[in-house]
Amino acid sequence: MNPVHADFFAGGAGEERTLRDNLAAYDRLRIVPRVLRATGDRDLRTTLFGTELATPVLVAPTAFHLLAHPGGEAATAEGAAAAGTVMVVSMAATQPVERIAEAGGPLWFQLYPQPDLEFTERLVKRAESAGCRALVVTVDSPVFGRRERDLRHGFTDLPDGLACENMRDDTGRVRDIEMDPALGWDRIGWLRAITGLPIVIKGILHPADARLAVEHGVDAVIVSNHGGRQLDGAVATIDALPAVAEAVGGRIPVLLDGGVRRGTDVLIALARGATAVLVGRPVLDALAAGGADGVRDQLRTLTVDLDHAMALAGAQRPADLSPDLVTVAG
Ligand SMILES: Cc1cc2nc3c(=O)[nH]c(=O)nc-3n(C[C@H](O)[C@H](O)[C@H](O)COP(=O)(O)O)c2cc1C
Ligand SMILES: O=C(O)C(=O)c1ccccc1
C-alpha cells in the first residue's frame, strides 16, 4: 500500500496516546475463568435489532476502502456477509451504498449529520432504500481530529478518480463531509422523526451521555473513541465500558470498538457489559492483504479465537460472560 495511505489507516490524533491505550488497556486486565461448566456446545450467535449474527464481532465503519483494495467497500461487505456479521458502511465510503449492498449484508449505515438537513434526510432515505438496517450516528467528531501523520504527509483528500460516493447530490457534485460543532441532542430527535431505522450513537465514553442516550430513545450506543483518531488523551474504551454499561443498566445494547485484536479482548469486552464489539483496523489490514476472502478469514479467526477463549473460561454463550470474570492485573 502507498505508505501515506497506510499511515492514514494506522494513525491516530496527537501523540497517539489513546490509540496506544485502547490496546494497552487489555494488558492491564486478566480473565478469571470458571471451570467444570460443561460448555461443550458453545453458541456465539448474537441478535441485534432482530437480525441474528453468527458472531458478536461486527465491522466498524471506516473510510476510503478503495485505498486499501481495488474491491473497495463491496469486498468488505462480501467478506462480512460470508462471516455472518454486520458491516457498518462509512459515510466516507468510496463506493455507493447501493453497490455495497449488492455485494453483501446485513449492513448498517454510519452518518455524520450534516448542517444541511435536506441533504441529510435524503442520504438517510438512500441508505434505508439500499437496505441498511440501522443508522449509526457518530458523535465524537464535532471537529475533525488532528492526525499528525496525515498533516506531515499533507494527506487531506482522496486521489483523483476516487470520491465519497454517498456524498454525491442530485446534481452529481460530491459534497465535502462537514463535521458539525453545533450538533446537539435535538438532532437525534430530528433523526428519530425522519426514519424508522434503529438509531445507534457511536462515540460514547461518559456514563452521563449513555444515560442521556437512553432518555432520548436511542436504540444502542457504541463505546468508542474513534480508534484514537479524535480526542487524543481520551480514555481507553475497555476502561470506559463498565461505567457506561452500569449507566445503561441493560435497557439498550452497549457495543464497543477500539483495540479489539484477539478473542480474549472480545471476551473481556462482553464480560464487562458489551453485547458485541466492532473492529476497524484489523478489517482494513485484512482487506488490503486479501480482499473479501481476507476480511472473511479475519472475522472468522476472531470468532474462532473467541470461541476457544470462552471454552477455556467456562462460558457457553455470550450471555454467560459477566464482570466477575475480569480482574485488574497486578
Ligand atoms: C482509517 C479509519 C477510518 C475511519 N473512518 C471512520 C468513519 O468514516 N466514520 C466513523 O464513524 N468512524 C471511522 N473510524 C473509526 C472506526 O469506526 C472505529 O471507531 C475504530 O477504527 C475502532 O478502533 P480499531 O481500529 O482499533 O478497531 C475510522 C477508523 C479508521 C482507522
Ligand atoms: O478517518 C476517520 O476516522 C474518519 O472518520 C473520516 C471521516 C470522513 C472522511 C475521512 C475519514
CSV table of C-alpha atoms and ligand atoms in Angstrom, one decimal:
chain,number,residue,atom,x,y,z
A,1,MET,CA,0.0,0.0,0.0
A,2,ASN,CA,1.0,3.6,-0.5
A,3,PRO,CA,2.8,4.5,2.8
A,4,VAL,CA,0.8,7.7,3.0
A,5,HIS,CA,-2.4,5.8,2.9
A,6,ALA,CA,-1.1,3.2,5.3
A,7,ASP,CA,-0.5,6.0,7.8
A,8,PHE,CA,-4.0,7.3,7.2
A,9,PHE,CA,-5.4,3.9,8.2
A,10,ALA,CA,-3.0,3.2,11.1
A,11,GLY,CA,-2.7,6.7,12.6
A,12,GLY,CA,-4.3,8.5,15.4
A,13,ALA,CA,-4.7,12.0,16.8
A,14,GLY,CA,-2.0,14.0,18.5
A,15,GLU,CA,0.6,11.9,20.4
A,16,GLU,CA,-1.5,8.8,19.7
A,17,ARG,CA,-1.9,8.1,23.4
A,18,THR,CA,-5.4,7.0,23.1
A,19,LEU,CA,-4.6,4.9,20.0
A,20,ARG,CA,-2.0,3.0,22.0
A,21,ASP,CA,-4.1,2.9,25.2
A,22,ASN,CA,-7.0,1.2,23.5
A,23,LEU,CA,-4.7,-1.9,23.1
A,24,ALA,CA,-2.6,-1.4,26.2
A,25,ALA,CA,-5.7,-1.4,28.4
A,26,TYR,CA,-6.2,-5.1,27.7
A,27,ASP,CA,-2.7,-5.8,29.0
A,28,ARG,CA,-3.8,-4.4,32.4
A,29,LEU,CA,-6.8,-6.8,32.6
A,30,ARG,CA,-6.9,-10.6,33.3
A,31,ILE,CA,-9.5,-13.2,33.0
A,32,VAL,CA,-10.7,-15.2,36.0
A,33,PRO,CA,-12.0,-18.4,34.3
A,34,ARG,CA,-14.7,-20.6,35.6
A,35,VAL,CA,-14.3,-24.4,35.4
A,36,LEU,CA,-16.5,-27.6,35.2
A,37,ARG,CA,-19.3,-25.7,33.5
A,38,ALA,CA,-20.0,-28.2,30.7
A,39,THR,CA,-19.5,-25.7,27.9
A,40,GLY,CA,-19.3,-28.3,25.1
A,41,ASP,CA,-21.9,-26.8,22.8
A,42,ARG,CA,-20.9,-23.2,22.5
A,43,ASP,CA,-23.2,-20.8,20.7
A,44,LEU,CA,-21.9,-17.4,19.7
A,45,ARG,CA,-24.9,-16.2,17.8
A,46,THR,CA,-26.0,-12.7,18.7
A,47,THR,CA,-29.2,-10.9,17.7
A,48,LEU,CA,-29.2,-7.1,17.2
A,49,PHE,CA,-32.4,-5.3,16.1
A,50,GLY,CA,-34.0,-8.6,15.1
A,51,THR,CA,-31.0,-9.7,12.9
A,52,GLU,CA,-29.3,-12.9,14.0
A,53,LEU,CA,-25.5,-12.8,13.5
A,54,ALA,CA,-23.0,-15.7,13.6
A,55,THR,CA,-20.7,-13.8,15.9
A,56,PRO,CA,-20.7,-10.7,18.3
A,57,VAL,CA,-17.8,-9.2,16.1
A,58,LEU,CA,-19.0,-6.6,13.7
A,59,VAL,CA,-17.2,-4.4,11.1
A,60,ALA,CA,-16.7,-0.8,12.3
A,61,PRO,CA,-17.3,2.0,9.8
A,62,THR,CA,-14.0,3.1,8.2
A,63,ALA,CA,-13.4,5.5,5.3
A,64,PHE,CA,-11.9,5.0,1.9
A,65,HIS,CA,-11.7,1.2,1.3
A,66,LEU,CA,-10.6,1.7,-2.3
A,67,LEU,CA,-7.3,2.9,-0.9
A,68,ALA,CA,-6.8,-0.5,0.6
A,69,HIS,CA,-8.0,-2.8,-2.1
A,70,PRO,CA,-9.5,-2.5,-5.6
A,71,GLY,CA,-12.6,-4.3,-4.4
A,72,GLY,CA,-13.3,-1.5,-2.0
A,73,GLU,CA,-16.3,-1.5,0.4
A,74,ALA,CA,-18.1,-4.1,-1.7
A,75,ALA,CA,-15.3,-6.6,-1.0
A,76,THR,CA,-15.5,-5.8,2.7
A,77,ALA,CA,-19.3,-6.3,2.6
A,78,GLU,CA,-18.8,-9.6,0.8
A,79,GLY,CA,-16.3,-10.7,3.5
A,80,ALA,CA,-18.5,-9.6,6.4
A,81,ALA,CA,-21.5,-11.4,4.9
A,82,ALA,CA,-19.5,-14.6,4.5
A,83,ALA,CA,-18.6,-14.4,8.2
A,84,GLY,CA,-22.3,-13.9,9.1
A,85,THR,CA,-21.9,-10.4,10.5
A,86,VAL,CA,-22.9,-6.8,10.1
A,87,MET,CA,-20.7,-4.3,8.2
A,88,VAL,CA,-21.3,-0.7,9.2
A,89,VAL,CA,-20.8,1.3,5.9
A,90,SER,CA,-19.0,4.6,6.5
A,91,MET,CA,-20.5,7.8,5.2
A,92,ALA,CA,-17.0,8.3,3.7
A,93,ALA,CA,-17.2,5.1,1.7
A,94,THR,CA,-15.6,5.3,-1.8
A,95,GLN,CA,-18.4,3.3,-3.4
A,96,PRO,CA,-22.2,3.9,-3.5
A,97,VAL,CA,-24.2,2.2,-0.7
A,98,GLU,CA,-26.4,0.6,-3.3
A,99,ARG,CA,-23.3,-1.2,-4.9
A,100,ILE,CA,-22.0,-2.2,-1.4
A,101,ALA,CA,-25.5,-3.7,-0.6
A,102,GLU,CA,-25.4,-5.8,-3.8
A,103,ALA,CA,-22.1,-7.4,-2.6
A,104,GLY,CA,-23.2,-8.3,1.0
A,105,GLY,CA,-25.2,-7.6,4.1
A,106,PRO,CA,-26.6,-7.1,6.6
A,107,LEU,CA,-25.4,-3.5,6.5
A,108,TRP,CA,-25.8,-0.6,8.9
A,109,PHE,CA,-25.1,3.0,7.7
A,110,GLN,CA,-22.9,5.4,9.6
A,111,LEU,CA,-23.8,9.1,9.4
A,112,TYR,CA,-22.2,12.4,10.3
A,113,PRO,CA,-25.3,14.5,10.5
A,114,GLN,CA,-24.7,17.4,8.1
A,115,PRO,CA,-25.7,21.0,8.7
A,116,ASP,CA,-27.8,20.7,5.5
A,117,LEU,CA,-30.9,18.9,6.9
A,118,GLU,CA,-32.4,18.3,3.5
A,119,PHE,CA,-29.3,16.6,2.2
A,120,THR,CA,-29.0,14.6,5.5
A,121,GLU,CA,-32.6,13.4,5.1
A,122,ARG,CA,-32.1,12.4,1.5
A,123,LEU,CA,-29.0,10.4,2.5
A,124,VAL,CA,-30.8,8.6,5.3
A,125,LYS,CA,-33.6,7.7,2.9
A,126,ARG,CA,-31.0,6.5,0.4
A,127,ALA,CA,-29.3,4.2,3.0
A,128,GLU,CA,-32.7,2.9,4.0
A,129,SER,CA,-33.7,2.2,0.4
A,130,ALA,CA,-30.4,0.4,-0.1
A,131,GLY,CA,-31.4,-2.0,2.7
A,132,CYS,CA,-29.4,-0.7,5.6
A,133,ARG,CA,-30.9,-1.9,8.9
A,134,ALA,CA,-29.7,0.7,11.3
A,135,LEU,CA,-28.3,4.2,11.4
A,136,VAL,CA,-25.0,4.7,13.3
A,137,VAL,CA,-24.6,8.4,14.2
A,138,THR,CA,-21.0,9.3,15.0
A,139,VAL,CA,-21.0,11.9,17.8
A,140,ASP,CA,-17.3,12.1,18.7
A,141,SER,CA,-16.4,14.4,15.8
A,142,PRO,CA,-17.7,18.0,16.4
A,143,VAL,CA,-14.5,18.8,14.6
A,144,PHE,CA,-12.1,16.6,12.7
A,145,GLY,CA,-9.2,15.1,14.9
A,146,ARG,CA,-5.6,16.4,14.3
A,147,ARG,CA,-3.9,13.3,12.8
A,148,GLU,CA,-0.3,14.4,12.7
A,149,ARG,CA,0.8,11.6,10.3
A,150,ASP,CA,-1.7,13.0,7.8
A,151,LEU,CA,-0.6,16.6,8.4
A,152,ARG,CA,3.1,15.7,7.9
A,153,HIS,CA,2.3,13.9,4.6
A,154,GLY,CA,-0.1,16.6,3.5
A,155,PHE,CA,-2.8,13.9,3.1
A,156,THR,CA,-6.0,15.9,3.0
A,157,ASP,CA,-8.1,14.3,0.3
A,158,LEU,CA,-8.7,11.2,-1.9
A,159,PRO,CA,-6.6,10.9,-5.0
A,160,ASP,CA,-8.1,11.8,-8.4
A,161,GLY,CA,-10.7,9.4,-9.5
A,162,LEU,CA,-11.9,8.4,-6.0
A,163,ALA,CA,-14.7,10.2,-4.1
A,164,CYS,CA,-17.1,9.8,-1.2
A,165,GLU,CA,-19.8,8.4,-3.5
A,166,ASN,CA,-22.5,8.7,-0.9
A,167,MET,CA,-21.9,12.5,-0.7
A,168,ARG,CA,-22.9,12.9,-4.4
A,169,ASP,CA,-26.0,15.1,-4.6
A,170,ASP,CA,-28.8,15.4,-7.2
A,171,THR,CA,-26.5,17.5,-9.5
A,172,GLY,CA,-23.7,14.9,-9.5
A,173,ARG,CA,-21.4,17.1,-7.4
A,174,VAL,CA,-19.7,15.4,-4.5
A,175,ARG,CA,-20.1,17.4,-1.3
A,176,ASP,CA,-17.5,17.6,1.4
A,177,ILE,CA,-18.3,15.8,4.7
A,178,GLU,CA,-18.8,18.6,7.3
A,179,MET,CA,-18.2,18.0,10.9
A,180,ASP,CA,-20.9,19.9,12.8
A,181,PRO,CA,-19.8,21.5,16.1
A,182,ALA,CA,-23.4,22.7,16.6
A,183,LEU,CA,-24.7,19.2,16.8
A,184,GLY,CA,-26.9,18.5,19.9
A,185,TRP,CA,-29.4,16.0,21.2
A,186,ASP,CA,-32.2,17.8,19.4
A,187,ARG,CA,-30.8,16.4,16.1
A,188,ILE,CA,-31.2,12.9,17.5
A,189,GLY,CA,-34.9,13.7,17.9
A,190,TRP,CA,-35.0,15.0,14.4
A,191,LEU,CA,-33.4,11.8,13.1
A,192,ARG,CA,-35.9,9.8,15.1
A,193,ALA,CA,-38.7,11.7,13.3
A,194,ILE,CA,-37.4,11.2,9.8
A,195,THR,CA,-36.5,7.5,10.0
A,196,GLY,CA,-37.9,4.3,11.4
A,197,LEU,CA,-34.4,2.7,11.5
A,198,PRO,CA,-32.9,1.9,14.8
A,199,ILE,CA,-30.6,4.7,15.9
A,200,VAL,CA,-27.1,3.8,17.3
A,201,ILE,CA,-25.0,6.5,18.8
A,202,LYS,CA,-21.3,6.0,18.2
A,203,GLY,CA,-18.7,7.7,20.4
A,204,ILE,CA,-20.0,7.5,23.9
A,205,LEU,CA,-17.4,7.4,26.7
A,206,HIS,CA,-19.1,9.2,29.6
A,207,PRO,CA,-21.8,7.4,31.6
A,208,ALA,CA,-23.9,10.6,31.8
A,209,ASP,CA,-24.1,10.6,28.0
A,210,ALA,CA,-25.1,7.0,28.0
A,211,ARG,CA,-27.9,7.8,30.3
A,212,LEU,CA,-29.0,10.7,28.0
A,213,ALA,CA,-28.9,8.4,25.0
A,214,VAL,CA,-31.3,6.1,26.7
A,215,GLU,CA,-33.5,9.0,27.7
A,216,HIS,CA,-33.6,10.3,24.1
A,217,GLY,CA,-34.9,6.9,22.9
A,218,VAL,CA,-31.6,5.8,21.2
A,219,ASP,CA,-31.6,2.1,20.3
A,220,ALA,CA,-28.0,1.3,21.2
A,221,VAL,CA,-24.7,3.0,22.0
A,222,ILE,CA,-21.2,2.3,20.9
A,223,VAL,CA,-18.4,3.0,23.4
A,224,SER,CA,-15.8,4.4,21.1
A,225,ASN,CA,-13.0,7.0,20.9
A,226,HIS,CA,-12.9,6.6,17.1
A,227,GLY,CA,-9.9,4.4,17.4
A,228,GLY,CA,-7.8,7.2,18.9
A,229,ARG,CA,-8.3,9.4,15.9
A,230,GLN,CA,-10.3,12.2,17.5
A,231,LEU,CA,-9.6,13.4,21.1
A,232,ASP,CA,-6.1,12.2,22.0
A,233,GLY,CA,-5.9,11.5,25.7
A,234,ALA,CA,-9.4,10.2,25.8
A,235,VAL,CA,-9.9,7.1,28.0
A,236,ALA,CA,-9.4,3.6,26.5
A,237,THR,CA,-12.7,2.1,25.5
A,238,ILE,CA,-12.4,-1.0,27.6
A,239,ASP,CA,-11.7,1.2,30.7
A,240,ALA,CA,-14.8,3.4,29.9
A,241,LEU,CA,-17.1,0.4,29.3
A,242,PRO,CA,-18.0,-0.7,32.9
A,243,ALA,CA,-19.4,2.7,33.9
A,244,VAL,CA,-21.3,3.1,30.6
A,245,ALA,CA,-22.8,-0.4,31.0
A,246,GLU,CA,-23.8,0.4,34.5
A,247,ALA,CA,-25.5,3.6,33.5
A,248,VAL,CA,-27.4,1.9,30.7
A,249,GLY,CA,-28.4,-0.9,33.0
A,250,GLY,CA,-29.4,-3.3,30.3
A,251,ARG,CA,-32.1,-1.0,28.8
A,252,ILE,CA,-30.4,-1.0,25.3
A,253,PRO,CA,-27.4,-2.9,23.8
A,254,VAL,CA,-24.0,-1.4,24.5
A,255,LEU,CA,-21.4,-2.0,21.8
A,256,LEU,CA,-17.7,-1.2,21.9
A,257,ASP,CA,-14.9,-0.6,19.5
A,258,GLY,CA,-11.2,0.3,19.7
A,259,GLY,CA,-8.2,-2.0,20.2
A,260,VAL,CA,-10.0,-5.3,19.8
A,261,ARG,CA,-7.5,-7.6,18.3
A,262,ARG,CA,-8.0,-11.1,19.9
A,263,GLY,CA,-10.7,-13.4,21.0
A,264,THR,CA,-9.7,-12.7,24.6
A,265,ASP,CA,-10.3,-9.0,24.0
A,266,VAL,CA,-13.8,-9.7,22.8
A,267,LEU,CA,-14.4,-12.0,25.8
A,268,ILE,CA,-13.3,-9.2,28.2
A,269,ALA,CA,-15.5,-6.6,26.5
A,270,LEU,CA,-18.5,-8.9,26.6
A,271,ALA,CA,-17.8,-9.8,30.2
A,272,ARG,CA,-17.7,-6.1,31.1
A,273,GLY,CA,-21.1,-5.5,29.6
A,274,ALA,CA,-20.8,-5.2,25.8
A,275,THR,CA,-23.4,-7.1,23.7
A,276,ALA,CA,-21.0,-7.0,20.7
A,277,VAL,CA,-17.8,-5.4,19.5
A,278,LEU,CA,-16.6,-3.8,16.3
A,279,VAL,CA,-13.2,-4.0,14.6
A,280,GLY,CA,-11.8,-1.2,12.4
A,281,ARG,CA,-8.1,-1.5,11.5
A,282,PRO,CA,-8.0,-5.4,11.6
A,283,VAL,CA,-10.6,-5.4,8.8
A,284,LEU,CA,-8.7,-2.7,6.8
A,285,ASP,CA,-5.5,-4.7,7.1
A,286,ALA,CA,-7.3,-7.9,6.0
A,287,LEU,CA,-8.9,-6.1,3.1
A,288,ALA,CA,-5.6,-4.8,1.9
A,289,ALA,CA,-3.9,-8.2,2.2
A,290,GLY,CA,-6.7,-10.4,0.9
A,291,GLY,CA,-9.8,-8.6,-0.3
A,292,ALA,CA,-13.2,-10.2,0.5
A,293,ASP,CA,-11.6,-13.5,1.5
A,294,GLY,CA,-9.2,-11.8,3.8
A,295,VAL,CA,-12.0,-9.9,5.5
A,296,ARG,CA,-14.0,-13.2,5.9
A,297,ASP,CA,-11.0,-15.1,7.3
A,298,GLN,CA,-10.1,-12.3,9.7
A,299,LEU,CA,-13.6,-12.2,11.1
A,300,ARG,CA,-13.8,-16.0,11.3
A,301,THR,CA,-10.4,-16.1,13.0
A,302,LEU,CA,-11.5,-13.6,15.7
A,303,THR,CA,-14.7,-15.6,16.2
A,304,VAL,CA,-12.8,-19.0,16.5
A,305,ASP,CA,-10.4,-17.3,18.9
A,306,LEU,CA,-13.4,-16.0,21.0
A,307,ASP,CA,-15.0,-19.5,20.9
A,308,HIS,CA,-11.7,-21.0,22.2
A,309,ALA,CA,-11.4,-18.4,25.0
A,310,MET,CA,-15.0,-19.0,26.0
A,311,ALA,CA,-14.4,-22.7,26.3
A,312,LEU,CA,-11.3,-22.1,28.5
A,313,ALA,CA,-13.2,-19.5,30.6
A,314,GLY,CA,-16.3,-21.7,31.1
A,315,ALA,CA,-18.8,-19.8,29.0
A,316,GLN,CA,-21.2,-21.5,26.6
A,317,ARG,CA,-22.7,-18.3,25.2
A,318,PRO,CA,-22.0,-14.6,25.3
A,319,ALA,CA,-24.7,-14.1,28.0
A,320,ASP,CA,-22.7,-16.3,30.3
A,321,LEU,CA,-19.9,-13.7,30.4
A,322,SER,CA,-20.2,-11.5,33.5
A,323,PRO,CA,-17.9,-8.8,35.0
A,324,ASP,CA,-16.6,-11.2,37.7
A,325,LEU,CA,-14.6,-13.0,35.0
A,326,VAL,CA,-12.3,-9.9,34.6
A,327,THR,CA,-9.9,-8.6,37.1
A,328,VAL,CA,-7.3,-5.7,37.0
A,329,ALA,CA,-3.8,-7.2,36.8
A,330,GLY,CA,-1.1,-6.5,39.3
B,1,LIG,C1,-8.9,4.6,8.6
B,1,LIG,C2,-10.1,4.7,9.5
B,1,LIG,C3,-11.2,5.4,9.0
B,1,LIG,C4,-12.3,5.6,9.9
B,1,LIG,N1,-13.4,6.2,9.4
B,1,LIG,C5,-14.5,6.3,10.1
B,1,LIG,C6,-15.7,6.9,9.6
B,1,LIG,O1,-15.7,7.2,8.4
B,1,LIG,N2,-16.7,7.0,10.4
B,1,LIG,C7,-16.7,6.6,11.7
B,1,LIG,O2,-17.7,6.8,12.5
B,1,LIG,N3,-15.6,6.1,12.3
B,1,LIG,C8,-14.5,5.9,11.5
B,1,LIG,N4,-13.4,5.3,12.0
B,1,LIG,C9,-13.4,4.8,13.4
B,1,LIG,C10,-13.9,3.4,13.4
B,1,LIG,O3,-15.2,3.2,13.2
B,1,LIG,C11,-13.6,2.7,14.8
B,1,LIG,O4,-14.2,3.5,15.8
B,1,LIG,C12,-12.2,2.4,15.1
B,1,LIG,O5,-11.4,2.1,14.0
B,1,LIG,C13,-12.1,1.3,16.1
B,1,LIG,O6,-10.8,1.1,16.5
B,1,LIG,P1,-9.8,-0.1,15.9
B,1,LIG,O7,-9.3,0.4,14.6
B,1,LIG,O8,-8.7,-0.1,16.9
B,1,LIG,O9,-10.6,-1.4,15.8
B,1,LIG,C14,-12.3,5.1,11.2
B,1,LIG,C15,-11.1,4.5,11.7
B,1,LIG,C16,-10.0,4.3,10.9
B,1,LIG,C17,-8.9,3.5,11.4
B,2,LIG,O1,-10.7,8.9,9.3
B,2,LIG,C1,-11.6,8.9,10.0
B,2,LIG,O2,-11.5,8.5,11.2
B,2,LIG,C2,-12.9,9.4,9.6
B,2,LIG,O3,-13.8,9.3,10.4
B,2,LIG,C3,-13.1,10.1,8.3
B,2,LIG,C4,-14.3,10.8,8.1
B,2,LIG,C5,-14.5,11.4,6.9
B,2,LIG,C6,-13.6,11.4,5.9
B,2,LIG,C7,-12.5,10.7,6.1
B,2,LIG,C8,-12.2,10.0,7.2
